[in-house]
Amino acid sequence: EPEVTQTPSHQVTQMGQEVILRCVPISNHLYFYWYRQILGQKVEFLVSFYNNEISEKSEIFDDQFSVERPDGSNFTLKIRSTKLEDSAMYFCASSVGTLSYEQYFGPGTRLTVT
Amino acid sequence: KQEVTQIPAALSVPEGENLVLNCSFTDSAIYNLQWFRQDPGKGLTSLLLIQSSQREQTSGRLNASLDKSSGRSTLYIAASQPGDSATYLCAVRVPSNAGGTSYGKLTFGQGTILTVHP
């Protein structure tokens, strides 16, 4: 069964460094999302992406964040200058269609900023 | 702003029991509701998706109901097993806060931690 994959599974970085989290959505999916979950807190929406454009972003997704689909398979989340409070589990999700379709989540990347 | 609440926060039951997990949301303007399972340190596995026009969905021992007008959903697990132990999350798919084009972000509850002991 097709699944969303994410790499790396765990990333440790120092404050101020740039990180890129990678996702490979399910191949026939057209809509892509990033969410994050700070330890002990709710899963929070970051951004949605369609047709090579951001379609919606949350207030968390400030200028330090960017997303890109550099080729036909990868979808990346970049954090330019990491802060301690960026430490969280980051989930990528994809769906084949829009509003009425299920979102499928990847296993997540645990980001630890020291 | 949409808020999703799940009750109880934690539940411990003996194997074989039938159980109900509750989810409530403040704004009935949702497209659909999804129930997920999350194992410790792992990703989210989708269990059931209920469209706003539907009343319930079933998959195996799981049955989810939706009462959109009252802002409630329940997940019923029949004949629970130790392998069902996990955190169960509900999430509603909502329109964009800013209007305009929206592909429906998910707003999550905090989850119910379920432990089924042998």
CSV table of N, CA, C and O in Angstrom, one decimal, chain B residues 14-97:
chain,number,residue,atom,x,y,z
B,14,PRO,N,-10.0,-3.2,30.7
B,14,PRO,CA,-9.5,-4.6,30.5
B,14,PRO,C,-9.9,-5.1,29.1
B,14,PRO,O,-10.8,-4.6,28.5
B,15,GLU,N,-9.1,-6.0,28.7
B,15,GLU,CA,-9.3,-6.6,27.3
B,15,GLU,C,-10.8,-7.1,27.2
B,15,GLU,O,-11.3,-7.7,28.1
B,16,GLY,N,-11.3,-6.9,26.0
B,16,GLY,CA,-12.7,-7.4,25.7
B,16,GLY,C,-13.8,-6.4,25.9
B,16,GLY,O,-14.9,-6.6,25.4
B,17,GLU,N,-13.5,-5.3,26.6
B,17,GLU,CA,-14.5,-4.3,26.8
B,17,GLU,C,-14.8,-3.5,25.6
B,17,GLU,O,-13.9,-3.2,24.8
B,18,ASN,N,-16.1,-3.1,25.5
B,18,ASN,CA,-16.5,-2.1,24.4
B,18,ASN,C,-16.3,-0.7,25.0
B,18,ASN,O,-16.6,-0.5,26.2
B,19,LEU,N,-15.8,0.2,24.2
B,19,LEU,CA,-15.5,1.6,24.8
B,19,LEU,C,-15.9,2.6,23.8
B,19,LEU,O,-16.0,2.4,22.6
B,20,VAL,N,-16.1,3.8,24.3
B,20,VAL,CA,-16.4,5.0,23.5
B,20,VAL,C,-15.5,6.2,23.8
B,20,VAL,O,-15.3,6.5,25.0
B,21,LEU,N,-15.0,6.7,22.8
B,21,LEU,CA,-14.1,7.9,22.9
B,21,LEU,C,-14.9,9.1,22.3
B,21,LEU,O,-15.6,8.9,21.3
B,22,ASN,N,-14.8,10.2,23.0
B,22,ASN,CA,-15.6,11.4,22.6
B,22,ASN,C,-14.8,12.5,22.0
B,22,ASN,O,-13.7,12.8,22.5
B,23,CYS,N,-15.4,13.2,21.0
B,23,CYS,CA,-14.8,14.4,20.4
B,23,CYS,C,-15.8,15.4,20.2
B,23,CYS,O,-16.9,15.1,19.8
B,24,SER,N,-15.5,16.6,20.6
B,24,SER,CA,-16.5,17.7,20.4
B,24,SER,C,-15.7,18.9,19.7
B,24,SER,O,-14.5,19.1,19.9
B,25,PHE,N,-16.5,19.6,18.9
B,25,PHE,CA,-15.9,20.8,18.2
B,25,PHE,C,-16.9,21.9,18.3
B,25,PHE,O,-18.1,21.8,18.3
B,26,THR,N,-16.3,23.1,18.2
B,26,THR,CA,-17.1,24.3,18.5
B,26,THR,C,-17.8,24.9,17.4
B,26,THR,O,-18.9,25.6,17.5
B,27,ASP,N,-17.3,24.7,16.2
B,27,ASP,CA,-17.9,25.3,15.0
B,27,ASP,C,-18.4,24.2,14.0
B,27,ASP,O,-17.6,23.3,13.6
B,28,SER,N,-19.7,24.1,13.8
B,28,SER,CA,-20.2,23.0,13.0
B,28,SER,C,-19.9,23.1,11.5
B,28,SER,O,-20.3,22.2,10.7
B,29,ALA,N,-19.3,24.2,11.0
B,29,ALA,CA,-19.0,24.4,9.6
B,29,ALA,C,-17.7,23.6,9.3
B,29,ALA,O,-16.6,24.2,9.0
B,30,ILE,N,-17.9,22.3,9.2
B,30,ILE,CA,-16.7,21.4,8.9
B,30,ILE,C,-17.0,20.7,7.6
B,30,ILE,O,-18.2,20.5,7.2
B,31,TYR,N,-16.0,20.3,6.9
B,31,TYR,CA,-16.1,19.5,5.7
B,31,TYR,C,-16.2,18.0,6.1
B,31,TYR,O,-17.0,17.3,5.5
B,32,ASN,N,-15.4,17.6,7.0
B,32,ASN,CA,-15.4,16.2,7.4
B,32,ASN,C,-14.6,16.1,8.7
B,32,ASN,O,-14.1,17.0,9.2
B,33,LEU,N,-14.6,14.9,9.3
B,33,LEU,CA,-13.9,14.6,10.5
B,33,LEU,C,-13.2,13.3,10.3
B,33,LEU,O,-13.7,12.3,9.8
B,34,GLN,N,-11.9,13.3,10.8
B,34,GLN,CA,-11.1,12.1,10.7
B,34,GLN,C,-10.7,11.6,12.1
B,34,GLN,O,-10.3,12.5,12.9
B,35,TRP,N,-10.7,10.3,12.3
B,35,TRP,CA,-10.1,9.7,13.5
B,35,TRP,C,-8.8,9.1,13.1
B,35,TRP,O,-8.7,8.4,12.1
B,36,PHE,N,-7.8,9.3,14.0
B,36,PHE,CA,-6.5,8.8,13.8
B,36,PHE,C,-6.0,8.0,15.0
B,36,PHE,O,-6.5,8.3,16.1
B,37,ARG,N,-5.1,7.1,14.8
B,37,ARG,CA,-4.4,6.4,15.9
B,37,ARG,C,-2.9,6.9,15.8
B,37,ARG,O,-2.3,7.0,14.7
B,38,GLN,N,-2.4,7.1,17.0
B,38,GLN,CA,-0.9,7.5,17.1
B,38,GLN,C,-0.3,6.6,18.1
B,38,GLN,O,-0.6,6.6,19.3
B,39,ASP,N,0.7,5.8,17.7
B,39,ASP,CA,1.5,5.0,18.6
B,39,ASP,C,2.7,5.9,19.1
B,39,ASP,O,3.1,6.8,18.4
B,40,PRO,N,3.2,5.6,20.3
B,40,PRO,CA,4.2,6.5,20.9
B,40,PRO,C,5.4,6.8,20.0
B,40,PRO,O,6.0,5.8,19.4
B,41,GLY,N,5.7,8.0,19.7
B,41,GLY,CA,6.8,8.4,18.9
B,41,GLY,C,6.6,8.1,17.4
B,41,GLY,O,7.6,8.2,16.6
B,42,LYS,N,5.4,7.8,17.0
B,42,LYS,CA,5.1,7.4,15.6
B,42,LYS,C,4.2,8.4,14.9
B,42,LYS,O,3.7,9.4,15.5
B,43,GLY,N,4.0,8.1,13.7
B,43,GLY,CA,3.1,9.0,12.9
B,43,GLY,C,1.6,8.7,13.2
B,43,GLY,O,1.2,8.0,14.1
B,44,LEU,N,0.8,9.4,12.4
B,44,LEU,CA,-0.7,9.3,12.5
B,44,LEU,C,-1.2,8.3,11.5
B,44,LEU,O,-1.0,8.5,10.3
B,45,THR,N,-2.0,7.3,11.9
B,45,THR,CA,-2.6,6.4,11.1
B,45,THR,C,-4.1,6.7,11.0
B,45,THR,O,-4.8,6.7,12.0
B,46,SER,N,-4.6,7.0,9.8
B,46,SER,CA,-6.0,7.3,9.6
B,46,SER,C,-6.9,6.1,9.8
B,46,SER,O,-6.6,5.0,9.3
B,47,LEU,N,-7.9,6.2,10.7
B,47,LEU,CA,-8.8,5.1,11.0
B,47,LEU,C,-10.1,5.2,10.2
B,47,LEU,O,-10.5,4.2,9.6
B,48,LEU,N,-10.7,6.4,10.3
B,48,LEU,CA,-12.0,6.6,9.7
B,48,LEU,C,-12.2,8.0,9.3
B,48,LEU,O,-11.7,8.9,9.9
B,49,LEU,N,-12.9,8.2,8.2
B,49,LEU,CA,-13.2,9.6,7.7
B,49,LEU,C,-14.7,9.6,7.5
B,49,LEU,O,-15.3,8.8,6.9
B,50,ILE,N,-15.3,10.6,8.2
B,50,ILE,CA,-16.7,10.8,8.0
B,50,ILE,C,-17.0,12.2,7.4
B,50,ILE,O,-16.5,13.2,7.9
B,51,GLN,N,-17.7,12.2,6.3
B,51,GLN,CA,-18.0,13.4,5.6
B,51,GLN,C,-19.1,14.2,6.4
B,51,GLN,O,-19.8,13.5,7.2
B,52,SER,N,-19.2,15.5,6.2
B,52,SER,CA,-20.2,16.3,7.0
B,52,SER,C,-21.6,15.8,6.7
B,52,SER,O,-22.5,16.0,7.6
B,53,SER,N,-21.9,15.2,5.6
B,53,SER,CA,-23.2,14.8,5.3
B,53,SER,C,-23.5,13.4,5.8
B,53,SER,O,-24.7,12.9,5.7
B,54,GLN,N,-22.5,12.7,6.4
B,54,GLN,CA,-22.7,11.3,6.8
B,54,GLN,C,-23.0,11.3,8.3
B,54,GLN,O,-22.6,12.3,9.1
B,55,ARG,N,-23.6,10.2,8.8
B,55,ARG,CA,-23.9,10.1,10.2
B,55,ARG,C,-22.9,9.1,10.9
B,55,ARG,O,-22.6,9.3,12.1
B,56,GLU,N,-22.4,8.1,10.1
B,56,GLU,CA,-21.5,7.2,10.7
B,56,GLU,C,-20.6,6.5,9.6
B,56,GLU,O,-21.0,6.4,8.5
B,57,GLN,N,-19.5,5.9,10.1
B,57,GLN,CA,-18.7,5.1,9.3
B,57,GLN,C,-18.2,3.9,10.1
B,57,GLN,O,-17.9,4.1,11.3
B,58,THR,N,-18.0,2.8,9.5
B,58,THR,CA,-17.6,1.6,10.2
B,58,THR,C,-16.4,1.0,9.5
B,58,THR,O,-16.3,1.0,8.2
B,59,SER,N,-15.4,0.5,10.3
B,59,SER,CA,-14.3,-0.3,9.8
B,59,SER,C,-13.9,-1.4,10.8
B,59,SER,O,-13.4,-1.0,11.9
B,60,GLY,N,-14.3,-2.6,10.5
B,60,GLY,CA,-14.0,-3.7,11.4
B,60,GLY,C,-14.6,-3.5,12.8
B,60,GLY,O,-15.9,-3.3,12.9
B,61,ARG,N,-13.8,-3.4,13.8
B,61,ARG,CA,-14.4,-3.2,15.2
B,61,ARG,C,-14.6,-1.8,15.5
B,61,ARG,O,-15.0,-1.4,16.7
B,62,LEU,N,-14.3,-0.9,14.6
B,62,LEU,CA,-14.4,0.6,14.9
B,62,LEU,C,-15.7,1.1,14.2
B,62,LEU,O,-16.0,0.8,13.1
B,63,ASN,N,-16.4,2.0,15.0
B,63,ASN,CA,-17.5,2.7,14.4
B,63,ASN,C,-17.5,4.1,14.9
B,63,ASN,O,-17.3,4.4,16.1
B,64,ALA,N,-17.5,5.0,13.9
B,64,ALA,CA,-17.5,6.4,14.3
B,64,ALA,C,-18.8,7.1,13.9
B,64,ALA,O,-19.3,6.8,12.8
B,65,SER,N,-19.3,7.9,14.7
B,65,SER,CA,-20.5,8.6,14.4
B,65,SER,C,-20.3,10.1,14.4
B,65,SER,O,-19.3,10.6,15.0
B,66,LEU,N,-21.1,10.9,13.7
B,66,LEU,CA,-21.0,12.3,13.7
B,66,LEU,C,-22.3,13.0,13.8
B,66,LEU,O,-23.3,12.6,13.1
B,67,ASP,N,-22.4,13.9,14.7
B,67,ASP,CA,-23.6,14.8,14.9
B,67,ASP,C,-23.1,16.2,14.7
B,67,ASP,O,-22.7,16.9,15.6
B,68,LYS,N,-23.1,16.7,13.4
B,68,LYS,CA,-22.5,17.9,13.1
B,68,LYS,C,-23.2,19.1,13.8
B,68,LYS,O,-22.6,20.0,14.3
B,69,SER,N,-24.5,19.0,13.9
B,69,SER,CA,-25.3,20.2,14.4
B,69,SER,C,-24.9,20.4,15.9
B,69,SER,O,-24.9,21.5,16.4
B,70,SER,N,-24.7,19.3,16.6
B,70,SER,CA,-24.3,19.4,18.0
B,70,SER,C,-22.8,19.5,18.2
B,70,SER,O,-22.3,19.6,19.4
B,71,GLY,N,-22.0,19.3,17.2
B,71,GLY,CA,-20.6,19.4,17.3
B,71,GLY,C,-20.0,18.2,18.0
B,71,GLY,O,-19.0,18.4,18.8
B,72,ARG,N,-20.4,17.0,17.7
B,72,ARG,CA,-19.9,15.9,18.4
B,72,ARG,C,-19.7,14.7,17.5
B,72,ARG,O,-20.4,14.5,16.5
B,73,SER,N,-18.6,13.9,17.9
B,73,SER,CA,-18.4,12.7,17.2
B,73,SER,C,-17.9,11.7,18.3
B,73,SER,O,-17.3,12.0,19.3
B,74,THR,N,-18.3,10.4,18.1
B,74,THR,CA,-17.8,9.4,19.0
B,74,THR,C,-17.1,8.3,18.2
B,74,THR,O,-17.5,8.0,17.0
B,75,LEU,N,-16.1,7.7,18.8
B,75,LEU,CA,-15.5,6.5,18.2
B,75,LEU,C,-15.7,5.3,19.1
B,75,LEU,O,-15.4,5.4,20.3
B,76,TYR,N,-16.4,4.3,18.6
B,76,TYR,CA,-16.8,3.2,19.4
B,76,TYR,C,-15.8,2.0,19.0
B,76,TYR,O,-15.6,1.8,17.8
B,77,ILE,N,-15.2,1.4,20.0
B,77,ILE,CA,-14.3,0.3,19.7
B,77,ILE,C,-14.9,-0.9,20.4
B,77,ILE,O,-15.1,-0.9,21.6
B,78,ALA,N,-15.2,-1.9,19.6
B,78,ALA,CA,-15.8,-3.1,20.1
B,78,ALA,C,-14.7,-4.1,20.5
B,78,ALA,O,-13.7,-4.2,19.9
B,79,ALA,N,-15.0,-4.9,21.6
B,79,ALA,CA,-14.1,-6.0,22.0
B,79,ALA,C,-12.7,-5.6,22.0
B,79,ALA,O,-11.8,-6.1,21.2
B,80,SER,N,-12.3,-4.6,22.8
B,80,SER,CA,-11.0,-4.1,22.8
B,80,SER,C,-9.9,-5.1,23.0
B,80,SER,O,-10.1,-6.1,23.7
B,81,GLN,N,-8.7,-4.9,22.4
B,81,GLN,CA,-7.6,-5.8,22.5
B,81,GLN,C,-6.3,-5.0,23.0
B,81,GLN,O,-6.3,-3.8,22.8
B,82,PRO,N,-5.4,-5.6,23.6
B,82,PRO,CA,-4.1,-4.9,24.0
B,82,PRO,C,-3.5,-4.2,22.9
B,82,PRO,O,-2.9,-3.1,23.0
B,83,GLY,N,-3.6,-4.7,21.7
B,83,GLY,CA,-3.0,-4.0,20.5
B,83,GLY,C,-3.7,-2.7,20.1
B,83,GLY,O,-3.2,-2.0,19.3
B,84,ASP,N,-4.9,-2.5,20.7
B,84,ASP,CA,-5.6,-1.2,20.5
B,84,ASP,C,-5.0,-0.1,21.3
B,84,ASP,O,-5.3,1.1,21.1
B,85,SER,N,-4.1,-0.4,22.2
B,85,SER,CA,-3.5,0.6,23.1
B,85,SER,C,-2.7,1.6,22.2
B,85,SER,O,-1.8,1.3,21.5
B,86,ALA,N,-3.1,2.9,22.3
B,86,ALA,CA,-2.5,4.0,21.5
B,86,ALA,C,-3.2,5.3,21.9
B,86,ALA,O,-4.1,5.3,22.8
B,87,THR,N,-2.8,6.4,21.3
B,87,THR,CA,-3.5,7.6,21.5
B,87,THR,C,-4.4,7.8,20.3
B,87,THR,O,-4.0,7.6,19.1
B,88,TYR,N,-5.6,8.1,20.5
B,88,TYR,CA,-6.6,8.3,19.5
B,88,TYR,C,-6.9,9.8,19.3
B,88,TYR,O,-7.3,10.5,20.3
B,89,LEU,N,-6.8,10.3,18.1
B,89,LEU,CA,-7.0,11.7,17.8
B,89,LEU,C,-8.1,11.9,16.9
B,89,LEU,O,-8.3,11.1,15.9
B,90,CYS,N,-8.9,12.9,17.1
B,90,CYS,CA,-9.9,13.3,16.1
B,90,CYS,C,-9.5,14.7,15.6
B,90,CYS,O,-8.8,15.5,16.2
B,91,ALA,N,-9.8,14.9,14.3
B,91,ALA,CA,-9.5,16.1,13.6
B,91,ALA,C,-10.6,16.5,12.7
B,91,ALA,O,-11.2,15.7,12.0
B,92,VAL,N,-10.9,17.8,12.7
B,92,VAL,CA,-12.0,18.3,11.8
B,92,VAL,C,-11.3,19.1,10.6
B,92,VAL,O,-10.3,19.8,10.9
B,93,ARG,N,-11.9,18.9,9.5
B,93,ARG,CA,-11.4,19.7,8.3
B,93,ARG,C,-12.2,20.9,8.2
B,93,ARG,O,-13.5,20.8,8.1
B,94,VAL,N,-11.5,22.1,8.2
B,94,VAL,CA,-12.2,23.3,8.3
B,94,VAL,C,-11.9,24.3,7.2
B,94,VAL,O,-10.8,24.2,6.6
B,95,PRO,N,-12.8,25.2,6.9
B,95,PRO,CA,-12.4,26.2,5.9
B,95,PRO,C,-11.3,27.1,6.3
B,95,PRO,O,-11.0,27.2,7.5
B,96,SER,N,-10.7,27.8,5.4
B,96,SER,CA,-9.6,28.8,5.7
B,96,SER,C,-10.2,29.9,6.6
B,96,SER,O,-11.3,30.4,6.4
B,97,ASN,N,-9.4,30.3,7.6
B,97,ASN,CA,-9.8,31.4,8.5
B,97,ASN,C,-9.9,32.7,7.7
B,97,ASN,O,-10.7,33.5,8.0
